[in-house]
Amino acid sequence: MKTIIYTCPYVPAEWIAAHGLRPSRIIPDAAGSTGPVVPIEGVCPYVRGFVNEVITGTQASAVVVTTVCDQMRRAFDIVVRKGKLAAFLMNVPSTWQSVAAQKLYLDELKRLGRFLIGLGGESPSTDALVKIMLEYDTARTSILAARGYLTSRRYSEAIARFNRDGKSGITRDITDKKPLTDGIPLLIIGGPLLREDFEILDVVENSGGRIVLDATETGERGMCAKFDRRRLRDDPLMELANAYFGGIQDAFRRPNSELYNWLKREIAARGARGIVFHRYVWCDIWHAELRRLKDCIDLPVLDIDTAGDNETYKHRTENRIRVFLEMLQ
Amino acid sequence: MSNTPKQITLQEWDQRYEQLQRAGMHQPDYGGPLGRHVEDGDYRLLKLRYDNSAAALRLWNFLLTEEQRLYQARTRGKKIVGTMKDLGTVPVMAYSLDNLVAFYPDGAWWIPCVMELSAGLLSIADSLGIDESFCPVRAMLGAFVTGAHFPIPDLLTCSVGATCDDFSAIAQRLNSLGYPILWWEIPHRRSPEHNEPAVKLPGGFSAPKCQVEFVKSQLELVKTALEELAGESLDEKKLSAGIQKANQVRAYLAELRQLAFTAKVCPLPALEMLVAEMLAIHFCSDRDETVIVLKELVGEVRSRVKAGKGVLAADAARIFWVNPVADLQVMNLLEDCGGRICGTEYLFSHALDTIPEDLPPTEALARIALADPMVGSSVDRAERICTDIRRFGSEAVLLSRIPGASHCALEGEVITEVVQANVDIPVLEIEVPPVTDSIRPTLRTRLEALVETVIERRKR
Ligand code: SF4
Ligand code: SF4
């Protein structure tokens, strides 16, 4: 089965799977100083890791990139020029309040569908799409139910594994387990995590903290809303678009006030006492939110800026997390 | 009095001003000696060199009095629209209504340079969490907070979607500080698919018809907001008249560019050309006056070209400049090093293209908005650059990187590759911060090297 890789949460895995292809939302490595895109001032390390993985990786048949940030949009040019994979750039609107923006997203899904068919995928029947959406929805529910039973890292990695492989395998993990309650409850928020960044979650736990909300793009924040079963049967593609475009809150949206509304609700529900703000150097979209987050959420915020592959950054990050948690003790 | 074209300093302009006055120069109400603007804190002016014509004086005075013009407009009861990140589309709509004035808050980009960092705008941006990892447009945040550089607009619009991350993030920060913004979207321009209805855009790109329709729907939202603000409907007739006026500006600029970039001897310096091109974006807050300023400038350049006179040596290296410079003085520096500008892509080439007049006006504006070189791929932009390189006979490309800009890090390589593959001329990439004093020797060496390369290649 052909594999279609992507990294943006606004690309619905169900839509690719319904075309008889294998969706895989990858988590790139922090590309070192090698690879087609070398570390250059101004390039987000995540973009660099993604582009290098797409260009050098051999497993996939095609890649889907989205327009959620300018750097990714420009990265697409590099992928097309230097890579061998078929590539598709999906327009994900920044605005979301107008019907026109919602329709644009839906139209882009249809265009993606045509691209997938061009790759050898099959046009999905309504029944096939409904079935796949139900499977994914059930898997997501089981993952969400495991929250609190797994260590912070295992939980976030379970989400990442599901995104990559479409399988949760989660019930096996939590059988007979008691919920974890130790540690100071924290949330982590920011863009996507590179593979190496998951270590941060261990550092938090080893320093006396516990992540009660992974609001990074690779974590719970990057999961679509639960499907409405009735609407799903009436018009599955529309429901898919609603759950993704309407259900995932992100800093790039204009306005992005819904991200803060969502965050406030989740903080209240989960009792977080502090925020780890994770961002990459040269990521304007998240960087600009840091001060606002500090201003509008009444919790201590630890700013972790990372270059992705740098040992100095790593040690500094570990120390700062320790000090942050000591302060919260 | 000698009218030989040349570049002069600000101090020399004082004397020149007196001469022109004595010779009976007509001046508009915003006229006066250039040196007075230094009292407003525009210290960089002391270090620039200017064209010595009366037309250039009028151009500079027009540019440097925009703030006063905006305040006067408000006093006269006009409503002010801040059109952010949209280069030359919404202003055309706003100026089609009698009691609206549009300006471009992003223009604060140049304040740190012009005021040599004395305005403190970058420190204010720092304090709001927008540090030097963002492009110099962050100065705009400081300008809003201080309210000292332009009146706070009655309506703020901002184009998003296929924009840079810097501006999108900064505008969102502004919004979070309590400034309401009407967001409108331009999607990333893509190539039409096989059998998909397509539209040829001004400037040569093409786009799927559905994208034009989408942008049209966005412009309708903007139109409604403008109408509400103006208390007046913006019907097709008014909008068409507004487009015709904008095209008058664009026609003068087209002629100016053609003359300045192709003449044997460069008739107008790079700096004045840059300022003139910028007028296309929002008419420097007075559309009618923009037409007059450009008409005079074109007249001056026409007569210089006819007389074979100019401001630089005839063998100056013909450079195509990509991206605006954060420090205006670098334009002078290129000329000091033996170069001249023959072709530009300052991020807004679409604002220089003629807006179609044979289409329904909103459709025409949607097409022009989608023709923005920055909303498509870097390859598109590079190909447009190549077309202009051929047209203007440029001998090298100078890519000036904007510190922190989200588009600069990855597009430079693409543009370089496409230019070298298509037109086979040298490309040099430099980074230009708002004040370049400390890196001037390095910049000079690099620019001289580029000029030397061009001269060497002529011997081939
Ligand atoms: S981390 Fe920021 S710059 Fe990097 S891909 Fe995500 S939004 Fe874009
Ligand atoms: S210079 Fe570039 S990064 Fe800065 S606002 Fe303009 S387009 Fe955006």
mmCIF file of N, CA and C in Angstrom, chain B residues 30 68 105 188 193 201 246 259 272 285 330 337 345 352 391 396 417 448:
data_model
loop_
_atom_site.group_PDB
_atom_site.id
_atom_site.type_symbol
_atom_site.label_atom_id
_atom_site.label_comp_id
_atom_site.label_asym_id
_atom_site.label_seq_id
_atom_site.Cartn_x
_atom_site.Cartn_y
_atom_site.Cartn_z
ATOM 1 N N TYR B 30 3.003 71.343 1.183
ATOM 2 C CA TYR B 30 3.881 70.553 2.054
ATOM 3 C C TYR B 30 5.364 70.778 1.700
ATOM 4 N N GLN B 68 1.683 64.241 8.785
ATOM 5 C CA GLN B 68 0.877 65.469 8.902
ATOM 6 C C GLN B 68 -0.379 65.379 8.050
ATOM 7 N N PRO B 105 0.303 50.927 7.574
ATOM 8 C CA PRO B 105 1.050 50.957 8.840
ATOM 9 C C PRO B 105 2.363 50.174 8.764
ATOM 10 N N HIS B 188 -2.600 30.835 -0.852
ATOM 11 C CA HIS B 188 -1.390 30.625 -1.638
ATOM 12 C C HIS B 188 -1.789 30.399 -3.099
ATOM 13 N N GLU B 193 -4.936 23.259 -12.251
ATOM 14 C CA GLU B 193 -4.747 21.843 -12.589
ATOM 15 C C GLU B 193 -5.249 21.577 -14.005
ATOM 16 N N LEU B 201 -3.321 36.282 -14.855
ATOM 17 C CA LEU B 201 -3.278 37.429 -13.946
ATOM 18 C C LEU B 201 -2.394 38.528 -14.514
ATOM 19 N N ALA B 246 -5.807 54.683 -10.080
ATOM 20 C CA ALA B 246 -4.650 53.870 -9.652
ATOM 21 C C ALA B 246 -3.800 53.514 -10.864
ATOM 22 N N LEU B 259 12.209 54.001 -18.365
ATOM 23 C CA LEU B 259 13.227 55.007 -18.692
ATOM 24 C C LEU B 259 14.465 54.848 -17.796
ATOM 25 N N GLU B 272 15.560 57.531 -5.091
ATOM 26 C CA GLU B 272 14.356 58.219 -5.563
ATOM 27 C C GLU B 272 13.446 57.232 -6.307
ATOM 28 N N SER B 285 -0.932 58.451 1.082
ATOM 29 C CA SER B 285 -2.089 59.106 1.714
ATOM 30 C C SER B 285 -2.696 60.272 0.925
ATOM 31 N N VAL B 330 21.973 52.034 1.873
ATOM 32 C CA VAL B 330 22.621 50.998 1.066
ATOM 33 C C VAL B 330 22.370 51.216 -0.433
ATOM 34 N N CYS B 337 29.676 52.201 -5.257
ATOM 35 C CA CYS B 337 30.532 51.063 -5.635
ATOM 36 C C CYS B 337 30.542 50.845 -7.152
ATOM 37 N N GLU B 345 12.457 44.140 -7.620
ATOM 38 C CA GLU B 345 11.287 43.387 -7.150
ATOM 39 C C GLU B 345 11.296 43.606 -5.642
ATOM 40 N N LEU B 352 2.491 47.448 -9.284
ATOM 41 C CA LEU B 352 2.912 48.276 -10.425
ATOM 42 C C LEU B 352 2.219 47.829 -11.718
ATOM 43 N N ARG B 391 14.039 42.081 -19.733
ATOM 44 C CA ARG B 391 13.452 43.328 -20.224
ATOM 45 C C ARG B 391 14.378 44.520 -19.982
ATOM 46 N N ALA B 396 23.368 41.612 -13.141
ATOM 47 C CA ALA B 396 23.561 40.839 -11.905
ATOM 48 C C ALA B 396 22.354 41.056 -11.010
ATOM 49 N N GLU B 417 19.013 29.862 -7.816
ATOM 50 C CA GLU B 417 19.088 28.744 -8.776
ATOM 51 C C GLU B 417 18.316 29.052 -10.059
ATOM 52 N N GLU B 448 31.293 45.898 -4.150
ATOM 53 C CA GLU B 448 32.358 46.176 -5.121
ATOM 54 C C GLU B 448 32.718 44.894 -5.883
#
